[in-house]
Amino acid sequence: MQIEEIQNEIIDEFSMFDDWQERYQYMIDLGKSLPLIDAQYKTDNNLIKGCQSKVWVHADLVDNKIIFTADSDAIITKGIIAILIRSFSNQEPKNIISAKTDFIDEIGLKDHLSPTRANGLVSMIKQIKMYAIAYQTQLN
Amino acid sequence: MFNVEKIRKDFPILQREVNGKALIYLDNAATSQTPQQVIDAIVDYYTHYNANIHRGVHTLSQEATDKYEAARLTVQKHFNAKEAHEIILTAGTTHGINLVAHGFASILTKGDEVLVSALEHHSNIVPWQMLCEKTGATLKVIPMNTDGELIMADYNQLLSEKTKLVFVNHISNALGTINPIEEIITKAHQVGAAVLVDGAQACPHIKADMQALDVDFYVVSAHKMCGPTGVGMLYGKEEWLNKLPPYQGGGEMIAEVSFEKTTYAGLPHKFEAGTPNICGGIAFGAAIDYMNTIGFEAIDKYEHELLEYATAELLKIENLKIFGTAKNKTSVISFNLEGIHPYDIGTLLDKMGIAVRTGHHCAQPIMSFFNIPGTVRASFAFYNTKAEVDALVSGVKTAQRMLA
């Protein structure tokens, strides 16, 4: 599936919720279901700076597609990562680079995009795009 | 008579909603809210007499100068400094600390020792580390126990004739511990060391008396005590302020300037280079007046009731642990739920309209001591209510249920 299709699917899912509590409960559940990053990649090198909670992101290139794995010590942060991974993992680098991130607004997480938010959603997206740029350079 | 409902009407921000819920503001240790009386002082300044001070001959400048200097006198009276020129109006606590640290760079030499408490905010650790790196002095730490109290026996051991400076906060921002600064000051003076007390967390709760404490330096921020951000006080004993060199060069701080030599202005202007935060200084005075109208005794009594009530209610929640259990503490409660990251709790509480602080509270060494990534911190002011404590407790329970 294309990134945009996946994002539309996520937007549809979130639109079913009536209130914040259901929306956050869903994110918490997503966070719990996020497959854990391989322990060997939970290193300081993979740690994203600027988060109140710890976030590790690791990327592998498999068949010209990037596979992202990640983890966090805070569960809501993990839920946010799960959403990002669903959107961006298993995609070609060039598609990740050009992908929009507006869907974050549309699922009601806009407040997490503010630079004062310490969860580092902005840093996570940046990191994902950086990996994509790096792998695209390799492929070229 | 202390009437919290009447007091709440002074704070327009308490009427607003957050995420569709009535705001419950429990982040007072980060910054306090601003009463209408202080907002009015700010509006009045910009509406009627905005002008640069200390140099204009025109009416507006004279009015602004009079009000600014009157604010300095209000600060002096409140903190009971002997002289008005011992009050330096700064940009805030951090500015005041850096000003003193900069001054001591020309006093300390290799082999001297500087003591800081284990309970310090980063702003009271980093400047001293920089100072010690520059001068070759050694930084030593007064340790704390698991209740978050300084171990005074260790402090006594650390003191020697090598000790030149002791830095300690009056109240810990992360744990709420009230430190025994009277004893710390007396003991430091016995070995000839100067003491700087960071009063940022104390100023909204305690009316500190500079002369009774016999403290050498005391720093506060106006925004912790119902005033605006960007302004604060550095109190320094006259003899110390005369010994320290100027911090910044510029206008206001000079007596005479030629290209060969500049002579500095006297106190307090020597440390107030450039156009100050005039409006902020005046509003700082208004904030002190406001708090004194409520009365610090009444504030202390009421906040203590809130603290005891909130502590008892929070402890009823299963798997909740409070960090900072000093016998003598102020209305700050740092806590965690077992197995749950403080960030998750803070995020969910925000959705319920409850503002708390989460994280390491700029006190990473304290978090390392307890081996935790951070805490949720609820800090109460005299305008908070028991109903808001109930909402916090219920909010924490909801968060716990959602995160379980």
Coordinates of C-alpha atoms in Angstrom, one line a residue:
Chain A
M1 CA 0.0 0.0 0.0
Q2 CA 1.1 3.5 -0.7
I3 CA 1.9 5.8 2.2
E4 CA -1.0 8.1 1.4
E5 CA -3.4 5.2 1.4
I6 CA -2.2 4.0 4.7
Q7 CA -2.5 7.5 6.2
N8 CA -6.1 7.7 4.9
E9 CA -6.8 4.4 6.6
I10 CA -5.4 5.7 9.9
I11 CA -7.5 8.9 9.6
D12 CA -10.6 6.7 9.0
E13 CA -9.9 4.7 12.1
F14 CA -9.4 7.8 14.3
S15 CA -12.5 9.4 13.0
M16 CA -14.6 6.7 14.6
F17 CA -13.7 7.9 18.1
D18 CA -16.0 10.4 19.8
D19 CA -13.7 11.7 22.5
W20 CA -10.1 12.2 23.5
Q21 CA -10.3 9.3 25.9
E22 CA -11.1 6.7 23.2
R23 CA -8.5 8.2 20.9
Y24 CA -5.8 8.0 23.5
Q25 CA -6.9 4.6 24.7
Y26 CA -6.4 3.5 21.0
M27 CA -2.9 5.0 20.9
I28 CA -2.0 3.3 24.2
D29 CA -3.2 0.0 22.8
L30 CA -1.2 0.6 19.6
G31 CA 1.8 1.4 21.8
K32 CA 1.5 -1.9 23.7
S33 CA 1.3 -3.8 20.4
L34 CA 4.3 -2.2 18.8
P35 CA 6.9 -5.0 18.1
L36 CA 9.9 -4.3 20.2
I37 CA 13.1 -3.1 18.6
D38 CA 15.9 -5.7 18.7
A39 CA 17.8 -5.1 21.9
Q40 CA 21.1 -4.6 20.1
Y41 CA 19.7 -1.4 18.5
K42 CA 18.6 0.2 21.7
T43 CA 21.8 2.2 21.8
D44 CA 22.6 5.8 22.5
N45 CA 23.3 6.1 18.8
N46 CA 19.7 5.3 18.0
L47 CA 18.3 7.5 20.7
I48 CA 16.4 10.6 19.5
K49 CA 17.3 13.7 21.4
G50 CA 14.8 16.2 22.5
C51 CA 12.2 13.8 24.0
Q52 CA 11.1 13.7 27.6
S53 CA 10.7 10.0 27.1
K54 CA 13.4 7.9 25.5
V55 CA 12.9 7.0 21.9
W56 CA 15.0 4.6 19.9
V57 CA 14.6 4.3 16.1
H58 CA 16.4 1.8 13.9
A59 CA 16.3 1.4 10.1
D60 CA 17.2 -1.4 7.8
L61 CA 17.2 -1.5 4.0
V62 CA 15.5 -4.7 2.7
D63 CA 14.8 -5.1 -1.0
N64 CA 15.1 -1.3 -1.5
K65 CA 12.6 -0.6 1.2
I66 CA 13.2 0.8 4.6
I67 CA 12.1 -1.3 7.6
F68 CA 11.8 0.8 10.7
T69 CA 11.7 -0.6 14.2
A70 CA 11.5 1.5 17.4
D71 CA 10.8 1.6 21.1
S72 CA 10.1 4.1 23.9
D73 CA 9.9 4.0 27.7
A74 CA 6.6 5.9 27.5
I75 CA 3.5 4.1 26.2
I76 CA 1.8 7.1 24.5
T77 CA 5.0 7.9 22.7
K78 CA 5.1 4.3 21.6
G79 CA 1.6 4.6 20.2
I80 CA 2.7 7.6 18.2
I81 CA 5.7 5.7 16.9
A82 CA 3.5 2.8 16.0
I83 CA 1.4 5.1 13.9
L84 CA 4.5 6.5 12.2
I85 CA 6.0 3.1 11.5
R86 CA 2.7 1.9 10.0
S87 CA 2.8 4.9 7.7
F88 CA 6.5 4.9 6.7
S89 CA 7.9 1.4 7.3
N90 CA 8.3 -1.0 4.4
Q91 CA 8.3 1.9 1.9
E92 CA 10.9 3.0 -0.7
P93 CA 13.1 5.8 0.5
K94 CA 12.1 8.3 -2.2
N95 CA 8.4 7.9 -1.3
I96 CA 9.2 8.5 2.4
I97 CA 11.2 11.6 1.5
S98 CA 8.2 13.1 -0.5
A99 CA 5.5 11.9 1.9
K100 CA 3.3 14.5 3.6
T101 CA 2.7 14.4 7.4
D102 CA -0.6 16.3 7.5
F103 CA -2.4 13.2 8.7
I104 CA -1.0 13.9 12.2
D105 CA -3.2 17.0 12.3
E106 CA -6.2 15.1 11.1
I107 CA -6.1 12.4 13.7
G108 CA -6.1 15.0 16.5
L109 CA -2.5 14.9 17.4
K110 CA -1.7 18.4 16.2
D111 CA -0.8 19.5 19.7
H112 CA 2.0 17.0 19.7
L113 CA 3.6 18.8 16.8
S114 CA 4.3 22.0 18.7
P115 CA 8.0 22.4 19.4
T116 CA 7.2 22.8 23.1
R117 CA 5.9 19.2 23.2
A118 CA 8.6 17.1 24.8
N119 CA 7.6 13.9 23.1
G120 CA 9.7 14.7 20.1
L121 CA 7.1 13.7 17.4
V122 CA 8.8 16.4 15.3
S123 CA 12.2 14.8 16.0
M124 CA 10.9 11.3 15.2
I125 CA 9.6 12.4 11.8
K126 CA 12.8 14.2 11.1
Q127 CA 14.8 11.1 12.0
I128 CA 12.7 8.9 9.7
K129 CA 13.1 11.4 6.8
M130 CA 16.9 11.5 7.5
Y131 CA 17.2 7.7 7.2
A132 CA 15.2 7.9 4.0
I133 CA 17.6 10.5 2.6
A134 CA 20.6 8.5 3.7
Y135 CA 19.4 5.3 2.1
Q136 CA 18.3 7.1 -1.1
T137 CA 21.8 8.5 -1.4
Q138 CA 23.1 5.0 -1.1
L139 CA 20.8 3.7 -3.8
N140 CA 21.8 6.4 -6.2
Chain B
M1 CA -10.0 36.5 56.3
F2 CA -8.5 34.2 53.7
N3 CA -11.2 33.5 51.1
V4 CA -10.0 31.3 48.2
E5 CA -13.1 31.9 46.1
K6 CA -12.6 35.7 46.4
I7 CA -8.9 35.3 45.6
R8 CA -9.6 33.2 42.5
K9 CA -11.6 36.1 41.0
D10 CA -8.4 38.1 40.9
F11 CA -6.9 35.7 38.4
P12 CA -8.6 36.0 35.0
I13 CA -6.7 33.0 33.6
L14 CA -8.3 30.6 36.1
Q15 CA -11.6 31.2 34.2
R16 CA -10.4 29.7 31.0
E17 CA -10.9 26.2 29.6
V18 CA -8.3 23.8 28.4
N19 CA -9.3 20.9 26.1
G20 CA -12.9 21.7 26.9
K21 CA -12.4 21.5 30.6
A22 CA -12.0 24.1 33.3
L23 CA -8.3 24.8 33.7
I24 CA -6.8 23.3 36.9
Y25 CA -3.4 24.9 37.1
L26 CA -1.0 22.8 39.3
D27 CA 2.3 23.9 37.8
N28 CA 2.9 26.9 40.1
A29 CA 6.5 25.9 40.9
A30 CA 7.3 26.5 37.2
T31 CA 5.5 29.8 37.1
S32 CA 2.7 31.4 39.1
Q33 CA -0.4 33.0 37.5
T34 CA -0.9 36.7 37.4
P35 CA -3.6 38.6 39.3
Q36 CA -5.6 41.5 37.7
Q37 CA -3.8 44.0 40.0
V38 CA -0.4 43.1 38.3
I39 CA -1.9 43.0 34.8
D40 CA -3.3 46.5 35.5
A41 CA 0.1 47.8 36.5
I42 CA 1.5 46.5 33.2
V43 CA -1.3 48.1 31.2
D44 CA -1.1 51.3 33.2
Y45 CA 2.7 51.6 32.4
Y46 CA 2.3 51.2 28.7
T47 CA -0.9 53.3 28.6
H48 CA 0.3 56.3 30.6
Y49 CA 4.0 56.7 31.3
N50 CA 6.1 54.4 29.1
A51 CA 9.5 56.1 29.0
N52 CA 13.2 55.4 29.5
I53 CA 14.3 56.0 33.1
H54 CA 17.2 57.7 35.0
R55 CA 18.1 60.2 32.2
G56 CA 15.1 62.0 30.8
V57 CA 14.2 65.4 32.0
H58 CA 10.7 65.1 30.7
T59 CA 7.7 64.3 32.8
L60 CA 7.1 60.8 31.5
S61 CA 10.7 59.8 32.2
Q62 CA 10.5 61.2 35.7
E63 CA 7.2 59.4 36.4
A64 CA 8.6 56.1 35.1
T65 CA 11.8 56.6 37.1
D66 CA 9.8 57.3 40.3
K67 CA 7.7 54.2 39.9
Y68 CA 10.6 52.0 39.1
E69 CA 12.6 53.2 42.1
A70 CA 9.5 52.9 44.2
A71 CA 9.3 49.2 43.1
R72 CA 12.9 48.8 44.3
L73 CA 11.9 50.1 47.7
T74 CA 8.9 47.7 47.8
V75 CA 11.3 44.8 47.1
Q76 CA 13.7 46.1 49.7
K77 CA 11.0 46.4 52.3
H78 CA 9.6 43.0 51.5
F79 CA 12.9 41.2 51.8
N80 CA 14.0 43.5 54.6
A81 CA 17.3 44.5 53.1
K82 CA 19.2 47.2 55.0
E83 CA 19.8 49.4 51.9
A84 CA 17.8 50.0 48.7
H85 CA 21.0 49.8 46.7
E86 CA 21.6 46.3 47.9
I87 CA 18.6 45.3 45.7
I88 CA 19.8 44.7 42.1
L89 CA 16.9 44.3 39.7
T90 CA 17.9 41.4 37.3
A91 CA 16.3 39.5 34.5
G92 CA 15.5 36.7 37.0
T93 CA 17.1 34.1 39.3
T94 CA 19.4 32.6 36.7
H95 CA 20.7 36.0 35.8
G96 CA 21.4 36.8 39.4
I97 CA 23.3 33.6 39.9
N98 CA 25.4 34.1 36.9
L99 CA 26.2 37.7 37.9
V100 CA 27.6 36.5 41.3
A101 CA 29.4 33.5 39.7
H102 CA 31.0 35.9 37.2
G103 CA 32.1 38.2 40.1
F104 CA 33.6 35.4 42.0
A105 CA 35.8 34.4 39.0
S106 CA 38.1 37.2 40.0
I107 CA 38.1 36.3 43.7
L108 CA 38.5 32.5 43.7
T109 CA 41.9 30.9 43.2
K110 CA 43.2 27.3 42.8
G111 CA 42.7 25.3 45.9
D112 CA 39.5 27.1 47.0
E113 CA 36.4 25.1 47.5
V114 CA 32.8 25.7 46.5
L115 CA 29.9 23.7 48.0
V116 CA 26.6 23.1 46.3
S117 CA 23.7 21.1 47.6
A118 CA 22.6 17.8 46.0
L119 CA 19.1 19.4 45.6
E120 CA 20.1 22.1 43.2
H121 CA 18.4 23.2 40.0
H122 CA 20.6 23.1 36.9
S123 CA 20.8 26.9 37.0
N124 CA 22.5 26.6 40.4
I125 CA 25.0 23.9 39.3
V126 CA 26.2 24.8 35.8
P127 CA 27.4 28.4 36.6
W128 CA 29.5 27.1 39.5
Q129 CA 30.9 24.3 37.4
M130 CA 31.9 26.9 34.8
L131 CA 33.3 29.1 37.6
C132 CA 35.4 26.2 39.0
E133 CA 36.7 25.3 35.6
K134 CA 37.8 28.9 35.1
T135 CA 39.4 29.4 38.5
G136 CA 40.7 26.0 39.4
A137 CA 38.5 25.8 42.5
T138 CA 36.9 22.5 43.4
L139 CA 33.2 21.9 43.4
K140 CA 31.9 19.7 46.3
V141 CA 28.4 18.4 46.8
I142 CA 26.4 18.4 50.1
P143 CA 24.6 15.0 49.9
M144 CA 21.0 14.3 50.7
N145 CA 19.1 11.4 52.3
T146 CA 16.3 9.4 50.7
D147 CA 13.7 11.8 52.1
G148 CA 15.3 14.5 50.1
E149 CA 16.8 16.3 53.1
L150 CA 20.4 17.6 53.1
I151 CA 22.7 15.6 55.4
M152 CA 23.9 18.3 57.7
A153 CA 26.6 16.2 59.4
D154 CA 28.2 15.8 56.0
Y155 CA 27.9 19.5 55.4
N156 CA 29.8 20.2 58.6
Q157 CA 32.5 17.8 57.5
L158 CA 32.8 19.5 54.1
L159 CA 33.2 23.0 55.5
S160 CA 36.8 24.1 56.0
E161 CA 38.9 27.3 55.7
K162 CA 39.2 26.3 52.0
T163 CA 35.5 26.8 51.6
K164 CA 34.9 30.2 50.0
L165 CA 31.3 29.9 48.8
V166 CA 28.2 27.8 49.6
F167 CA 25.3 27.7 47.2
V168 CA 22.0 26.2 48.2
N169 CA 18.4 26.6 47.3
H170 CA 15.9 27.8 50.0
I171 CA 13.4 25.3 48.7
S172 CA 14.0 22.4 46.2
N173 CA 12.0 22.9 43.0
A174 CA 11.9 19.1 42.3
L175 CA 11.0 17.8 45.8
G176 CA 9.7 20.8 47.8
T177 CA 12.2 20.3 50.6
I178 CA 12.7 23.5 52.8
N179 CA 16.4 23.6 53.5
P180 CA 17.8 24.7 56.9
I181 CA 19.4 27.8 55.4
E182 CA 19.8 29.6 58.8
E183 CA 22.1 26.8 60.0
I184 CA 23.8 26.6 56.6
I185 CA 24.6 30.3 56.7
T186 CA 25.8 30.4 60.3
K187 CA 28.1 27.5 59.8
A188 CA 29.5 28.9 56.5
H189 CA 30.2 32.2 58.1
Q190 CA 32.2 30.5 60.9
V191 CA 34.7 29.4 58.3
G192 CA 34.6 32.7 56.4
A193 CA 32.6 31.5 53.4
A194 CA 29.9 33.5 51.6
V195 CA 26.5 32.0 51.0
L196 CA 24.2 32.5 48.0
V197 CA 20.6 31.3 48.5
D198 CA 18.4 30.6 45.5
G199 CA 15.0 31.8 46.7
A200 CA 13.1 31.2 43.4
Q201 CA 10.9 28.4 45.0
A202 CA 10.7 30.1 48.4
C203 CA 9.5 33.5 47.4
P204 CA 5.9 32.6 46.8
H205 CA 5.7 30.8 50.1
I206 CA 8.1 32.4 52.6
K207 CA 8.9 36.1 53.4
A208 CA 12.6 35.8 53.6
D209 CA 14.3 38.4 55.9
M210 CA 17.8 39.3 54.5
Q211 CA 19.0 40.9 57.7
A212 CA 17.7 38.2 60.0
L213 CA 19.2 35.5 57.8
D214 CA 22.5 37.4 57.5
V215 CA 22.7 35.9 54.0
D216 CA 25.3 37.3 51.6
F217 CA 23.3 36.9 48.4
Y218 CA 19.7 35.9 47.8
V219 CA 18.1 35.6 44.3
V220 CA 14.4 35.4 43.2
S221 CA 12.3 35.6 40.1
A222 CA 9.2 37.8 40.0
H223 CA 7.2 35.3 37.9
K224 CA 7.3 32.7 40.7
M225 CA 5.4 35.2 42.9
C226 CA 2.6 36.5 40.7
G227 CA 4.8 38.9 38.8
P228 CA 5.8 38.9 35.2
T229 CA 8.7 36.9 33.6
G230 CA 12.0 38.5 32.8
V231 CA 12.6 40.3 36.1
G232 CA 13.9 39.3 39.5
M233 CA 16.0 40.4 42.4
L234 CA 19.6 39.8 43.4
Y235 CA 20.1 40.9 47.0
G236 CA 23.7 41.3 47.9
K237 CA 25.3 42.7 51.1
E238 CA 26.8 46.0 50.2
E239 CA 30.3 45.0 51.1
W240 CA 30.1 42.0 48.7
L241 CA 28.5 44.0 45.9
N242 CA 31.3 46.5 46.2
K243 CA 33.9 43.7 45.9
L244 CA 32.4 42.2 42.8
P245 CA 33.3 43.6 39.4
P246 CA 30.5 44.7 37.0
Y247 CA 28.9 41.9 35.1
Q248 CA 27.9 43.7 31.8
G249 CA 29.2 46.9 30.4
G250 CA 26.9 49.5 28.9
G251 CA 24.7 52.5 29.6
E252 CA 23.4 53.2 33.1
M253 CA 26.3 51.4 34.8
I254 CA 29.0 54.1 34.2
A255 CA 29.9 57.3 36.1
E256 CA 32.3 58.7 33.5
V257 CA 33.5 57.3 30.2
S258 CA 36.5 58.3 28.1
F259 CA 38.5 56.1 25.7
E260 CA 41.2 55.9 28.2
K261 CA 39.2 54.9 31.3
T262 CA 35.7 54.4 32.5
T263 CA 34.6 54.8 36.1
Y264 CA 31.7 52.8 37.2
A265 CA 28.5 54.0 38.7
G266 CA 27.7 53.2 42.4
L267 CA 25.3 50.5 43.6
P268 CA 22.9 49.4 42.3
H269 CA 23.5 50.9 38.9
K270 CA 27.0 49.2 38.5
F271 CA 25.1 45.9 38.0
E272 CA 22.2 47.3 35.9
A273 CA 23.7 48.0 32.5
G274 CA 21.4 49.1 29.7
T275 CA 17.7 49.9 29.8
P276 CA 16.2 47.6 32.4
N277 CA 12.9 45.8 32.3
I278 CA 11.1 48.9 33.5
C279 CA 7.6 47.7 33.2
G280 CA 8.6 44.3 34.7
G281 CA 10.2 46.0 37.7
I282 CA 7.1 48.0 38.4
A283 CA 4.9 45.0 38.0
F284 CA 7.2 43.1 40.3
G285 CA 6.5 45.7 43.0
A286 CA 2.7 45.3 42.3
A287 CA 3.0 41.6 42.7
I288 CA 4.7 41.9 46.1
D289 CA 2.1 44.3 47.2
Y290 CA -0.6 41.9 46.0
M291 CA 0.8 39.0 47.9
N292 CA 1.3 41.0 51.1
T293 CA -2.4 42.0 50.9
I294 CA -3.3 38.3 51.0
G295 CA -0.6 37.8 53.7
F296 CA 2.2 35.3 53.8
E297 CA 1.1 33.7 57.1
A298 CA -2.4 33.1 55.7
I299 CA -0.8 31.8 52.4
D300 CA 1.5 29.4 54.3
K301 CA -1.3 28.1 56.5
Y302 CA -3.7 27.5 53.6
E303 CA -1.0 25.9 51.3
H304 CA 0.1 23.6 54.1
E305 CA -3.5 22.4 54.5
L306 CA -3.7 21.8 50.7
L307 CA -0.3 19.9 50.8
E308 CA -1.5 17.6 53.7
Y309 CA -4.8 17.0 52.0
A310 CA -3.3 16.3 48.6
T311 CA -0.5 14.0 50.1
A312 CA -3.1 11.9 52.0
E313 CA -5.4 11.6 49.0
L314 CA -2.7 10.8 46.5
L315 CA -1.2 8.1 48.7
K316 CA -4.6 6.4 48.7
I317 CA -3.9 5.5 45.0
E318 CA -2.4 2.1 44.6
N319 CA 1.3 1.9 43.5
L320 CA 1.8 5.7 43.8
K321 CA 5.1 6.8 45.3
I322 CA 5.9 10.3 46.4
F323 CA 9.5 11.5 46.0
G324 CA 10.6 14.1 48.6
T325 CA 9.2 13.3 52.0
A326 CA 11.1 15.9 54.0
K327 CA 9.5 16.8 57.4
N328 CA 9.8 20.5 56.4
K329 CA 8.4 20.9 52.9
T330 CA 6.3 23.2 50.8
S331 CA 3.3 22.6 48.6
V332 CA 5.1 20.5 45.9
I333 CA 4.4 16.9 45.4
S334 CA 6.6 14.9 43.0
F335 CA 5.2 11.4 42.3
N336 CA 5.3 8.4 40.0
L337 CA 2.9 5.5 39.4
E338 CA 4.7 2.1 39.4
G339 CA 5.5 0.9 35.9
I340 CA 4.2 4.1 34.2
H341 CA 6.3 6.8 32.6
P342 CA 5.6 10.3 34.1
Y343 CA 5.2 11.6 30.6
D344 CA 2.2 9.4 29.9
I345 CA 0.4 10.6 33.1
G346 CA 1.2 14.3 32.3
T347 CA -0.2 13.9 28.7
L348 CA -3.4 12.4 29.9
L349 CA -3.9 14.9 32.7
D350 CA -3.5 17.7 30.2
K351 CA -6.3 16.2 28.1
M352 CA -8.4 16.6 31.3
G353 CA -7.5 20.2 31.7
I354 CA -5.0 19.6 34.5
A355 CA -1.6 21.3 34.2
V356 CA 1.3 19.5 35.9
R357 CA 5.0 19.3 35.2
T358 CA 6.6 16.1 34.1
G359 CA 10.2 15.3 33.5
H360 CA 13.4 15.9 35.4
H361 CA 12.5 19.4 36.5
C362 CA 16.0 20.7 35.6
A363 CA 17.4 18.6 38.4
Q364 CA 18.8 15.5 36.7
P365 CA 21.2 14.7 39.6
I366 CA 18.1 14.3 41.9
M367 CA 16.5 12.0 39.4
S368 CA 19.7 9.9 39.1
F369 CA 19.8 9.7 42.9
F370 CA 16.3 8.1 42.9
N371 CA 17.1 6.2 39.7
I372 CA 14.0 7.4 37.9
P373 CA 13.6 9.1 34.5
G374 CA 11.6 11.9 36.1
T375 CA 8.4 12.5 38.1
V376 CA 5.0 14.1 37.8
R377 CA 5.0 17.2 39.8
A378 CA 1.9 18.9 41.1
S379 CA 2.7 22.3 42.8
F380 CA 0.0 24.2 44.6
A381 CA -0.5 27.9 45.1
F382 CA -2.8 29.8 47.4
Y383 CA -5.4 30.1 44.7
N384 CA -5.8 26.3 44.3
T385 CA -8.6 24.5 46.0
K386 CA -9.4 21.1 47.6
A387 CA -11.8 20.5 44.7
E388 CA -8.9 20.8 42.3
V389 CA -6.9 18.3 44.4
D390 CA -9.9 16.0 44.1
A391 CA -9.8 16.5 40.3
L392 CA -6.1 15.7 40.2
V393 CA -6.6 12.5 42.2
S394 CA -9.5 11.4 40.0
G395 CA -7.4 12.3 36.9
V396 CA -4.5 10.3 38.1
K397 CA -6.7 7.3 38.7
T398 CA -8.2 7.6 35.2
A399 CA -4.8 7.8 33.7
Q400 CA -3.7 4.8 35.7
R401 CA -6.7 2.8 34.4
M402 CA -6.0 3.8 30.8
L403 CA -2.3 3.0 31.0
A404 CA -2.7 -0.3 32.9

